[in-house]
Short mmCIF file of C-alpha atoms in Angstrom, two decimals:
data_model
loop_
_atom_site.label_atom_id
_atom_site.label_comp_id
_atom_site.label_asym_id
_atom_site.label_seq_id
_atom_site.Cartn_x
_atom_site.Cartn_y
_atom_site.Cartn_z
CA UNK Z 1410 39.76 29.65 -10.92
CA UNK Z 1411 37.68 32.49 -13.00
CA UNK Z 1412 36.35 34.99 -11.09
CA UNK Z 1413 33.51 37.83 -11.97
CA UNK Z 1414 33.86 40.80 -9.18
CA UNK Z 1415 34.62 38.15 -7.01
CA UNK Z 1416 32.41 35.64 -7.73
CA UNK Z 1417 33.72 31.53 -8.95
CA UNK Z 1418 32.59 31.12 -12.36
CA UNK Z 1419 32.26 27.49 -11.61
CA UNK Z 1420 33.80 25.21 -9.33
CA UNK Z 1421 37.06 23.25 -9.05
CA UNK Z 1422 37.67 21.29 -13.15
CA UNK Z 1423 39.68 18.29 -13.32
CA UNK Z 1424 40.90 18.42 -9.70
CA UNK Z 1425 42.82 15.10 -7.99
CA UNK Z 1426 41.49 13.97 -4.74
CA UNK Z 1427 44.40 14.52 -2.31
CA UNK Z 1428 43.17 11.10 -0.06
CA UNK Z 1429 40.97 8.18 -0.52
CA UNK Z 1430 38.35 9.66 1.17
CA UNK Z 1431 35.71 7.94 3.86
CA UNK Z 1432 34.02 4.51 2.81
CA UNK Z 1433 30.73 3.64 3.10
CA UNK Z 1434 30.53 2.58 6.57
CA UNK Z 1435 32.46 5.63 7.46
CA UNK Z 1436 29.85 7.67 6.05
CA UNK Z 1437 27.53 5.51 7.70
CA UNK Z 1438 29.13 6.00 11.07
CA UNK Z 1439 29.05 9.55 10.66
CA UNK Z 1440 25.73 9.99 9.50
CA UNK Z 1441 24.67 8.01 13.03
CA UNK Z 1442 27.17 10.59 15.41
CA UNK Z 1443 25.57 13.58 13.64
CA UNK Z 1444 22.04 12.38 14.27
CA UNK Z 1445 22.42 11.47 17.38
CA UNK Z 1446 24.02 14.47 18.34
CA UNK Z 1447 20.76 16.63 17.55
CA UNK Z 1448 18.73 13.64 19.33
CA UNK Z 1449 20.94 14.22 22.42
CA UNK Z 1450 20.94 18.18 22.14
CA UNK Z 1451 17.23 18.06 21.85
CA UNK Z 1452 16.70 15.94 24.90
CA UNK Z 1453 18.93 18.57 27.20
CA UNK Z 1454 16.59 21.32 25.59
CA UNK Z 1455 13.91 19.94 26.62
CA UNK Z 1456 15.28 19.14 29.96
CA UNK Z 1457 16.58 22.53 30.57
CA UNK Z 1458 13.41 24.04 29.44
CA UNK Z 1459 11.63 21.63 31.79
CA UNK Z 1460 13.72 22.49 34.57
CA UNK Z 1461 13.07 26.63 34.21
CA UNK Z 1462 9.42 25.91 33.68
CA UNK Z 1463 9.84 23.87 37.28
CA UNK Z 1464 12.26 26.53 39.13
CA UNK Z 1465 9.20 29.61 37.87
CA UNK Z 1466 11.49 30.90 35.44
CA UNK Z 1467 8.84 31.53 32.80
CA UNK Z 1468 10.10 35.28 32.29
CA UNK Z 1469 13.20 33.46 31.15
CA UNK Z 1470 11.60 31.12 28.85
CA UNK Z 1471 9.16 33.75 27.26
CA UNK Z 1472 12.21 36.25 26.39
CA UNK Z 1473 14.31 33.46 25.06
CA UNK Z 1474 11.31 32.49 23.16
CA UNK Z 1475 10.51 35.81 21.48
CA UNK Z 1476 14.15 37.37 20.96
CA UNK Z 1477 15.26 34.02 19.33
CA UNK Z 1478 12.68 33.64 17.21
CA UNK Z 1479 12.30 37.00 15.88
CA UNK Z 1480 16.37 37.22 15.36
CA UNK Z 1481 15.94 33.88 13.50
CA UNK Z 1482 14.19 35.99 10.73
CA UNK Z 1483 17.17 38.69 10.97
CA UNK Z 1484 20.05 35.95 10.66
CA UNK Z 1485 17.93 34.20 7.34
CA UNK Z 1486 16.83 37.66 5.92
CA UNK Z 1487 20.56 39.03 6.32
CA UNK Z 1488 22.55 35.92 5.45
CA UNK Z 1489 20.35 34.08 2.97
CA UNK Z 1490 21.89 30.45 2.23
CA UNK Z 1491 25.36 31.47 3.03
CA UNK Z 1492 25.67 28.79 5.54
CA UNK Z 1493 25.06 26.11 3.02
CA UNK Z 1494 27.42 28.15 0.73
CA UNK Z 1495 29.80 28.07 3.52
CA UNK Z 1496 29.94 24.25 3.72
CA UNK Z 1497 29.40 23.19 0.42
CA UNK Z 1498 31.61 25.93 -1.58
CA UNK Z 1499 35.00 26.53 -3.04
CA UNK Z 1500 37.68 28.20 -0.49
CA UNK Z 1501 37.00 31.78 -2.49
CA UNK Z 1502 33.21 31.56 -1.88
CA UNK Z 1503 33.77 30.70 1.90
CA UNK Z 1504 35.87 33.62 1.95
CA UNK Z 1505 33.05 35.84 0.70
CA UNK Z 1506 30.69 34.03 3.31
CA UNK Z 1507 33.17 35.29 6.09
CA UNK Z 1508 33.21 38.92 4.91
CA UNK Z 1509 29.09 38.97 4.27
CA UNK Z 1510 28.90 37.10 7.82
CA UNK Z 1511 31.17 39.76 9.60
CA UNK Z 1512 30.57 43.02 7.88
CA UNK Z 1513 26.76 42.91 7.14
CA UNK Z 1514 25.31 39.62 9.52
CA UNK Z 1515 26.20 40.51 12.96
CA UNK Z 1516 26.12 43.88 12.29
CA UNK Z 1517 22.18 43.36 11.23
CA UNK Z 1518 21.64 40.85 14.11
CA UNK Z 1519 23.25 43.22 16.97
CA UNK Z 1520 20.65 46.30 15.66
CA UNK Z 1521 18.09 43.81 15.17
CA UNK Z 1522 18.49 42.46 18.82
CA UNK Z 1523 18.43 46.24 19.76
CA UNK Z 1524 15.38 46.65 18.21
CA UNK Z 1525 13.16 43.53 19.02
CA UNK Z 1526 14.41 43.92 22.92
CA UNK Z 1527 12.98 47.44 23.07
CA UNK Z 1528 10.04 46.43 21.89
CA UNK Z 1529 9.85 43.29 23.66
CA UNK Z 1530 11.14 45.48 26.86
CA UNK Z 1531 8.37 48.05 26.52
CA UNK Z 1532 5.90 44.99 26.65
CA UNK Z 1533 7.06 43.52 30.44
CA UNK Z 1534 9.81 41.46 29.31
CA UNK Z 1535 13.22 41.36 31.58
CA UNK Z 1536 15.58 43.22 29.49
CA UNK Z 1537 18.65 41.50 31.06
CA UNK Z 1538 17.25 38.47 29.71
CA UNK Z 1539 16.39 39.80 26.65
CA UNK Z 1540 19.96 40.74 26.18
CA UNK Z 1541 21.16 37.67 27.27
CA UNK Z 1542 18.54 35.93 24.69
CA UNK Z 1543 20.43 38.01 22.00
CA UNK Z 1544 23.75 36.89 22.56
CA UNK Z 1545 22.44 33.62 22.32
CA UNK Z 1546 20.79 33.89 19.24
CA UNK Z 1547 24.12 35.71 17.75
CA UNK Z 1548 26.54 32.91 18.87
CA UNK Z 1549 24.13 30.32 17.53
CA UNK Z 1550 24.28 31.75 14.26
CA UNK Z 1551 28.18 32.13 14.73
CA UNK Z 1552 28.60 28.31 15.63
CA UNK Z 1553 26.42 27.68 12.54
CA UNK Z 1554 30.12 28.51 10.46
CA UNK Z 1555 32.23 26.60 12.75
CA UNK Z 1556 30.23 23.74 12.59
CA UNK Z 1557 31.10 23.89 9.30
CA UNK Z 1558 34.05 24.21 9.96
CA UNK Z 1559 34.24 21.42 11.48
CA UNK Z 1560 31.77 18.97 9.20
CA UNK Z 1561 33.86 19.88 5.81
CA UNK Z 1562 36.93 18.50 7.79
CA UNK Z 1563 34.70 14.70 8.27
CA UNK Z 1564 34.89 15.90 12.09
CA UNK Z 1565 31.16 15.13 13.27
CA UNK Z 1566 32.01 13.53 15.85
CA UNK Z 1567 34.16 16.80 17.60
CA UNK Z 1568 30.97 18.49 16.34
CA UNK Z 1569 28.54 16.00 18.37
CA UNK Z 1570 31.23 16.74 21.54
CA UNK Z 1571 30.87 20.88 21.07
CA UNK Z 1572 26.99 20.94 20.34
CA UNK Z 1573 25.89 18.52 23.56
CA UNK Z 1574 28.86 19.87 25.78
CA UNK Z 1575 27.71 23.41 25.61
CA UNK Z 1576 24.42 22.03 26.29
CA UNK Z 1577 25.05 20.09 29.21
CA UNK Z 1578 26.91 23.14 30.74
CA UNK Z 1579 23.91 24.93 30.16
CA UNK Z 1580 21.87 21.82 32.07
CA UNK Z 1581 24.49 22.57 34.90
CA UNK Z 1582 24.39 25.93 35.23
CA UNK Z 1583 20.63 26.05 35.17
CA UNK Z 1584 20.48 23.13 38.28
CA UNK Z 1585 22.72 25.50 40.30
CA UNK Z 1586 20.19 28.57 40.16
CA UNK Z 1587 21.81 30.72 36.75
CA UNK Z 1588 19.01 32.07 34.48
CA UNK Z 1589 18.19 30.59 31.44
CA UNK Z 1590 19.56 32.62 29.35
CA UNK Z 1591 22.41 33.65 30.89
CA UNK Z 1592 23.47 29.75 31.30
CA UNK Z 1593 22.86 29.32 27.35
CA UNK Z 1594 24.82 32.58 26.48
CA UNK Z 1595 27.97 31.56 28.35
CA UNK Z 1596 27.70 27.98 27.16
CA UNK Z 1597 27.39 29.30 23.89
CA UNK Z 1598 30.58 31.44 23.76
CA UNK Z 1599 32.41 29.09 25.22
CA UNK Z 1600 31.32 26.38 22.72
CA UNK Z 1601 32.98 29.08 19.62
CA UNK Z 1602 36.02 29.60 21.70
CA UNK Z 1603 36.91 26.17 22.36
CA UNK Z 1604 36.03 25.15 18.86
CA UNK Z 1605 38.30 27.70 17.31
CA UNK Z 1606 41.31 26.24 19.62
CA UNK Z 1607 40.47 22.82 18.34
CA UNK Z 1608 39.94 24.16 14.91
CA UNK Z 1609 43.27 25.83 15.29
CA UNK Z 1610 45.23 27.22 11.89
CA UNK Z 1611 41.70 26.06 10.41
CA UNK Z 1612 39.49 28.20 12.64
CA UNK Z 1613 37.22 30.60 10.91
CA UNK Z 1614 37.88 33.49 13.55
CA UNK Z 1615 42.16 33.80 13.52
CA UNK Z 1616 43.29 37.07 13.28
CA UNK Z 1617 44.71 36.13 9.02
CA UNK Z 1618 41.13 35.21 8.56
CA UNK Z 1619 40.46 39.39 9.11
CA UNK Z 1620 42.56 40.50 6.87
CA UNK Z 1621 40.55 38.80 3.99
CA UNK Z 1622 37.05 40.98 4.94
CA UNK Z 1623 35.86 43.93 2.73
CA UNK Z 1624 32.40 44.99 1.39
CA UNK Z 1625 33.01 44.14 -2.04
CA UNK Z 1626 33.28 40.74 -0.76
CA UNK Z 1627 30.47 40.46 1.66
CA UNK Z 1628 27.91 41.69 -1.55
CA UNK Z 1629 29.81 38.63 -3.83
CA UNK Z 1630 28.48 36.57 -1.08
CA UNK Z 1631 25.20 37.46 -1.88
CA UNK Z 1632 25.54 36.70 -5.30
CA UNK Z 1633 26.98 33.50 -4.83
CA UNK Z 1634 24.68 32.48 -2.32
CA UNK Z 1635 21.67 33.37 -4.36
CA UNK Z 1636 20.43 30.05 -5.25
CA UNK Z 1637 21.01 28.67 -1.72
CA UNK Z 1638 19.17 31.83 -0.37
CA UNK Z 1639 15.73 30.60 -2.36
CA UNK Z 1640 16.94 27.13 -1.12
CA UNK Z 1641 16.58 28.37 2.57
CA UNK Z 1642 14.19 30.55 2.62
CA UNK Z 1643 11.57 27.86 0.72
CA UNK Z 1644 13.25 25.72 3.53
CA UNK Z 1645 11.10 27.99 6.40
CA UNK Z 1646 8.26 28.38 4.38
CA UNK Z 1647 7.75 24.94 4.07
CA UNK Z 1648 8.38 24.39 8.05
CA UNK Z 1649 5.47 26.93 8.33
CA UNK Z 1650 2.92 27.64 5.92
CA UNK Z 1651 0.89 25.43 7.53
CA UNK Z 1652 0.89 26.38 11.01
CA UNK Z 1653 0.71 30.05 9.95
CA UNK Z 1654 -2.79 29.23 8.14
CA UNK Z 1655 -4.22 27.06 11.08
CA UNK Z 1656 -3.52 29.66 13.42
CA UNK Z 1657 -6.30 31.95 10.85
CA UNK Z 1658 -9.27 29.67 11.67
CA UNK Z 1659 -8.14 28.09 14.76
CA UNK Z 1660 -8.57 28.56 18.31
CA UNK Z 1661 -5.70 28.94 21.02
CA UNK Z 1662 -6.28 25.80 22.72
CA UNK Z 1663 -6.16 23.78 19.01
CA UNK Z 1664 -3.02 25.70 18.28
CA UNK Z 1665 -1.41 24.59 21.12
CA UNK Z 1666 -1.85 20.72 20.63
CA UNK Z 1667 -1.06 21.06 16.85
CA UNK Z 1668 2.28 23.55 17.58
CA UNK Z 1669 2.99 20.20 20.12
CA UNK Z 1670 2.98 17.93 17.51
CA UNK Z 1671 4.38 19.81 14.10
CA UNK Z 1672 7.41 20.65 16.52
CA UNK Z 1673 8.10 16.73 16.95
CA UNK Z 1674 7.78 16.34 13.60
CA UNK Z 1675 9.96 19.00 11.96
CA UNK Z 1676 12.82 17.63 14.74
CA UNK Z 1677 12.04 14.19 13.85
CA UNK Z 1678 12.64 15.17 10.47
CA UNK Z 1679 15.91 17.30 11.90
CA UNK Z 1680 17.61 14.20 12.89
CA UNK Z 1681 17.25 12.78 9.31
CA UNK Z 1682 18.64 15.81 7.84
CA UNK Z 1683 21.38 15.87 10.41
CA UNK Z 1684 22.54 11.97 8.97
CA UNK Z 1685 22.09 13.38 5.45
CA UNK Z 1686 24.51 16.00 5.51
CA UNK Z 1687 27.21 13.57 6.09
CA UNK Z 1688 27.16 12.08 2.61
CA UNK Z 1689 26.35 15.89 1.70
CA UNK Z 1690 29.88 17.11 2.81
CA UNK Z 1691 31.32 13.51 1.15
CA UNK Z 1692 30.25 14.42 -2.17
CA UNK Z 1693 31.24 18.22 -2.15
CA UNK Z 1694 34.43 16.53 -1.25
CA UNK Z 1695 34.85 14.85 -3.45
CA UNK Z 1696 33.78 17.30 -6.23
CA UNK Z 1697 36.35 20.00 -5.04
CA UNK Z 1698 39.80 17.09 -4.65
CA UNK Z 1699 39.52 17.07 -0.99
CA UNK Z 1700 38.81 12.87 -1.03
CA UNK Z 1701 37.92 10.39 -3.08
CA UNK Z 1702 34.30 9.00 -2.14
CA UNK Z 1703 33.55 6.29 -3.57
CA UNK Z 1704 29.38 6.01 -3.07
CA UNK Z 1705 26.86 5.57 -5.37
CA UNK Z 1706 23.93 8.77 -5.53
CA UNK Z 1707 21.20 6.64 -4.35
CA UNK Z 1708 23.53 6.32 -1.06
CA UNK Z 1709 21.59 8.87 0.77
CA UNK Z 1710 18.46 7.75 -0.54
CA UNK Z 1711 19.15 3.91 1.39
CA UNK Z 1712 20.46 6.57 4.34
CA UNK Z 1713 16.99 8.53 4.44
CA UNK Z 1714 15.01 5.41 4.27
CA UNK Z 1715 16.63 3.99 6.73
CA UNK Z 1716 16.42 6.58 9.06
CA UNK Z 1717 13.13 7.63 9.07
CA UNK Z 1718 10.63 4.70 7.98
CA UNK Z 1719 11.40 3.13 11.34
CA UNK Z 1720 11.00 6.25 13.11
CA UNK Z 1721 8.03 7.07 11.39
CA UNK Z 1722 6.37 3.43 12.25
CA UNK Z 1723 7.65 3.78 16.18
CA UNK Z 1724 6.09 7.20 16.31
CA UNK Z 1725 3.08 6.34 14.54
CA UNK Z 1726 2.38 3.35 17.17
CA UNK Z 1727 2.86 5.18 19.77
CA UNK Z 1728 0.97 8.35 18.91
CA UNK Z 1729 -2.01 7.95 21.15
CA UNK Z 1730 0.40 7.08 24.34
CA UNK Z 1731 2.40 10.23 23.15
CA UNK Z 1732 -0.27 12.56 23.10
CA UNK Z 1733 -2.45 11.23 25.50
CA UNK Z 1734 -0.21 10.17 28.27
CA UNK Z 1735 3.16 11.37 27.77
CA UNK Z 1736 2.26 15.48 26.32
CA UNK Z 1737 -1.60 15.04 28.15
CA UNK Z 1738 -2.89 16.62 25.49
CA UNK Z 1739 -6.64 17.75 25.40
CA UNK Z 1740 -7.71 16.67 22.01
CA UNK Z 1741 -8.12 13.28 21.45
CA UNK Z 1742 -7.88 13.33 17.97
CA UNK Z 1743 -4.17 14.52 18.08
CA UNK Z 1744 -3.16 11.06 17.87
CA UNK Z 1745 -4.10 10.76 13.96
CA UNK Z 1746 -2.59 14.26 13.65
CA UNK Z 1747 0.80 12.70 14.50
CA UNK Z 1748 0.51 9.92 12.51
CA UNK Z 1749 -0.58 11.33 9.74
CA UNK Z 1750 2.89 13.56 9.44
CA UNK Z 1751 4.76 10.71 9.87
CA UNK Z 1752 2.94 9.23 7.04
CA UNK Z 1753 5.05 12.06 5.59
CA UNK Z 1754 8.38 11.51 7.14
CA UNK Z 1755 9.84 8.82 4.54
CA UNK Z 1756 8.35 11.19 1.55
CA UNK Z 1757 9.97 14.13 3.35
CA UNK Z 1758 13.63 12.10 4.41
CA UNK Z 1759 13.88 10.74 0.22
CA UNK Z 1760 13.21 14.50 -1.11
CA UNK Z 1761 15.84 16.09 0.63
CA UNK Z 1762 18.10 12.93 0.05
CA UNK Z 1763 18.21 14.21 -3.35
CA UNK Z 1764 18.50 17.96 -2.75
CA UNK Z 1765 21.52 17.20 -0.60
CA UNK Z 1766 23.24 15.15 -2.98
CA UNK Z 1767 22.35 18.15 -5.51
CA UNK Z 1768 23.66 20.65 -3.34
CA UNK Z 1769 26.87 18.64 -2.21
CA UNK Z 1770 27.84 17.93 -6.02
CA UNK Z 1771 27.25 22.01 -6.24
CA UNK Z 1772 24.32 22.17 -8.44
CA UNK Z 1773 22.46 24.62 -6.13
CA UNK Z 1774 19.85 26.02 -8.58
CA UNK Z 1775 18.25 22.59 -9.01
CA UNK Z 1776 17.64 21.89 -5.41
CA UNK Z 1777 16.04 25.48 -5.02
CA UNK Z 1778 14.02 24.36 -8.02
CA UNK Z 1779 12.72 20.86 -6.06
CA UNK Z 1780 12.37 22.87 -2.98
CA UNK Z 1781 10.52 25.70 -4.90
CA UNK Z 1782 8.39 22.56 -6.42
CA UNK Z 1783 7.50 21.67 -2.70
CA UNK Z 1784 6.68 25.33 -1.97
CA UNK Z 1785 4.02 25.59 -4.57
CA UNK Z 1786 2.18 22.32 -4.04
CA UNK Z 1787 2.06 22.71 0.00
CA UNK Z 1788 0.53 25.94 -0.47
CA UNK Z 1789 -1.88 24.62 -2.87
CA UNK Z 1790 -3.21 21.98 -0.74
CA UNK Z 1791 -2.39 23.51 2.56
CA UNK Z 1792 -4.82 26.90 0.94
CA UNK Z 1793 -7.38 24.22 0.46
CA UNK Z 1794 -7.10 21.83 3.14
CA UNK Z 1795 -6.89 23.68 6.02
CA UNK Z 1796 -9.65 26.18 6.23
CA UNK Z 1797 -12.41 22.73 5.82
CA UNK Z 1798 -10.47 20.28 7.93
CA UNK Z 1799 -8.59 22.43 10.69
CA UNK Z 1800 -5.43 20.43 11.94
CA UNK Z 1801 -6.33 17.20 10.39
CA UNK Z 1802 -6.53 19.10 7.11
CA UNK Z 1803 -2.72 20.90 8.15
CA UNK Z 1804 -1.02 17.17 8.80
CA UNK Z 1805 -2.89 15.70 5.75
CA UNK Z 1806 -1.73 19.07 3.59
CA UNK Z 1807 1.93 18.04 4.48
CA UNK Z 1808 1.81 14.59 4.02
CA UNK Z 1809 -0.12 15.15 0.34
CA UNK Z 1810 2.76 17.61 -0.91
CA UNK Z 1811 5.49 15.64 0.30
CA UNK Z 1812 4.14 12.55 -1.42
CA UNK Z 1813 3.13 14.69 -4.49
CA UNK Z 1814 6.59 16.75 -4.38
CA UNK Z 1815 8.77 13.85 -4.07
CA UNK Z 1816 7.16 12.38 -7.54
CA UNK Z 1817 7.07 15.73 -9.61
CA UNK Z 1818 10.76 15.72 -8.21
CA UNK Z 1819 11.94 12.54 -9.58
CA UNK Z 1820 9.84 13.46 -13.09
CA UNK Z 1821 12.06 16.09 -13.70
CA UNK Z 1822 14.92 14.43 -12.18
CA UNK Z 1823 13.97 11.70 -15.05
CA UNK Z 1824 13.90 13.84 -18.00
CA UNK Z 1825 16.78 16.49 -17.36
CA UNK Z 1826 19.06 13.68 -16.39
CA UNK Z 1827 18.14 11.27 -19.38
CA UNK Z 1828 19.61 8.30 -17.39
CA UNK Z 1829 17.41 7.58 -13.76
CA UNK Z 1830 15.83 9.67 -11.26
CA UNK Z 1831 18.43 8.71 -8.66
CA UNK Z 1832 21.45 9.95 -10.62
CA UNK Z 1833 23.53 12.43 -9.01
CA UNK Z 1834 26.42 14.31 -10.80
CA UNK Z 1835 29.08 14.51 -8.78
CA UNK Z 1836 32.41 13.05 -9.91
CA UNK Z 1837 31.61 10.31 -7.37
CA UNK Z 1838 29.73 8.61 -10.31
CA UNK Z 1839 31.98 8.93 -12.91
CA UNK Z 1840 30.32 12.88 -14.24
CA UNK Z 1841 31.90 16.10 -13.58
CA UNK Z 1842 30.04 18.53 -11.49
CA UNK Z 1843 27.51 20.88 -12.64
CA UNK Z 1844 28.06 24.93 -12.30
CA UNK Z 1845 26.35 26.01 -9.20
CA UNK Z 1846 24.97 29.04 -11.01
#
């Protein structure tokens, strides 16, 4: 393959699949283990952050809180889309993932951790778990690669195993009287090193794997990864732009019910994206002669649709049971908060259908452009919505630029692709890929 400084000119040309490749209900299969996996990991969460909350370990909670989000920033800011890169690219642009990952990642995330836990430190917070919270937050962006690992191989279901195994560990550790963070950073590392023994030859972290790091390769990363860098970072502002702006002309007490209830939704609309990756990783597959998968583009779309308009109609039903009874939540009107974002949900699940099967057939830079699309009409009627209706205006903001998003989306989708909104180009459907540059 042509290279510039390092960087693929384009991916894999005229490449032979090496097997047949997963059928449909494979895929299907799949895309069900690798949802429910983040269903089941999200239930221990909860239940080990229930349990702390019971045992009085709030110091715990509010240190794991702080360091991991503020080191989720770091890892973004210092890795850009490289874990997307490192999934959906050619062998030579993983290899510049695991040099940018080794030499300039953790090296940003360790000083970062040093940083945000004196501050944090200075402020009351334990320091022991603060350093514990950073390990955490280090190994979780380390598993994000073997994960990867593991999904490029088909192997969700080993994946499902690792995530919810290292989680119920945690669950254990916690009942027994360990610290919260302590229990999640020992899970955590040993999650990575019993992946990399399954992994094996295949594991990111062998010793042959070490030999391939240098500089000049970490900084092609960045190149590569550009597109998928925009792709992730209008990713988080779309997660919240509209809980940023609420929080302006809101009180604490609002904040709290609405941060309730946008959390359920963006991990409602996590277990969709989980399922969508599957046919993701089918069709970048396919595109660089790893398998032949045989599914048609609008695949994912049936997938998202699937998924989520049930969900969306369950949750909906049950909102005022939800917020009333089950979160006791003091606003009343929280109920039509939650249902209007899952008015949003199927919008929200067909949009990133599309952007998936983009990014899998390795046309990065026109998923960044739909996601950039998104970007600017969320701010547009989150800007206007929010500071007249208050949360109602927030959940309404979303729903509007999903709905609006999803059809400006398929416009252009129309028009560049001269054939039907739906079609992808992977090889999959008879085209050969598109440069990811």
């Amino acid at each position: 393959m042509p290279t510039t400084a390092g960087v693929p000119t384009g991916d894999t040309a005229d490449v032979r699949p090496t097997n047949p490749g997963t059928g449909v209900r494979g895929l299907a299969r799949n895309s069900a283990i690798a949802a429910g996996a983040v269903v089941a990991n999200g239930l221990l969460s909860a239940a080990i952050l229930a349990l702390c909350a019971s045992f009085g370990q709030t110091d715990e909670i509010a240190a794991y809180t702080v360091m991991t989000s503020a080191l989720a920033f770091v890892i973004i800011g210092a890795s850009g889309g490289s874990a997307l890169l490192y999934l959906n690219g050619t062998e030579e642009q993983r290899t510049l993932v695991r040099s940018q990952w080794a030499l300039v990642v953790v090296p940003a995330v360790l000083v970062g951790a040093l940083v945000i836990g004196e501050f944090y430190a200075g402020r009351g917070y334990s320091a022991t778990a603060l350093v514990a919270a950073g390990v955490v937050a280090l190994g979780n962006g380390v598993a994000q690669l073997q994960i990867a690992d593991f999904n490029r191989r088909m192997r969700f279901l080993a994946t499902a195993v690792l995530m919810c195994g290292s989680k119920a560990a945690s669950l254990v550790m916690v009942l027994v009287g360990v610290p919260l963070t302590i229990a999640l950073a020992t899970a955590g590392l040993a999650q990575l090193v019993v992946g990399e023994l399954v992994l094996g030859r295949d594991g990111s972290l062998r010793r042959a794997r070490f030999r391939e790091l240098s500089l000049r390769r970490a900084f092609a990363g960045y190149r590569s990864s550009r597109h998928l860098f925009g792709f992730a970072l209008g990713e988080l502002y779309v997660a919240r732009y509209a809980t940023l702006v609420l929080s302006l002309v809101a009180t604490p007490t609002v904040m709290g019910s609405f941060g309730a209830l946008v959390t359920a939704y963006q991990a409602i609309g996590g277990v969709v994206q989980s399922a969508l990756q599957v046919p993701m990783v089918a069709r970048t597959r396919n595109r660089l002669g790893l398998e032949s998968a045989r599914h048609p583009a609008h695949f994912s779309v049936a997938m998202a649709l699937v998924c989520a308009v049930p969900m969306a109609i369950a949750v909906a039903g049950l909102a005022p049971w939800l917020t009333g009874t089950l979160l006791s939540l003091p606003h009343r009107e929280a109920a039509t908060w939650l249902a209007v974002f899952m008015l949003a949900l199927p919008f929200l699940a067909v949009s990133r259908a599309l952007m998936f099967n983009w990014i899998g057939d390795g046309d990065f830079a026109r998923a960044t452009r739909a996601m950039a699309v998104l970007a600017v009409i969320l701010t547009i009627t989150v800007t206007f919505g929010v500071p007249r209706f208050g949360p109602l205006g927030a959940a309404t903001a979303t729903a509007a630029a999903e709905v609006a998003a999803l059809a400006v989306i398929l416009l252009l989708a129309r028009r560049s692709a001269g054939s039907g909104p739906l079609a992808g180009t992977s090889p999959a459907d008879g085209q050969r890929p598109r440069p990811n540059g």
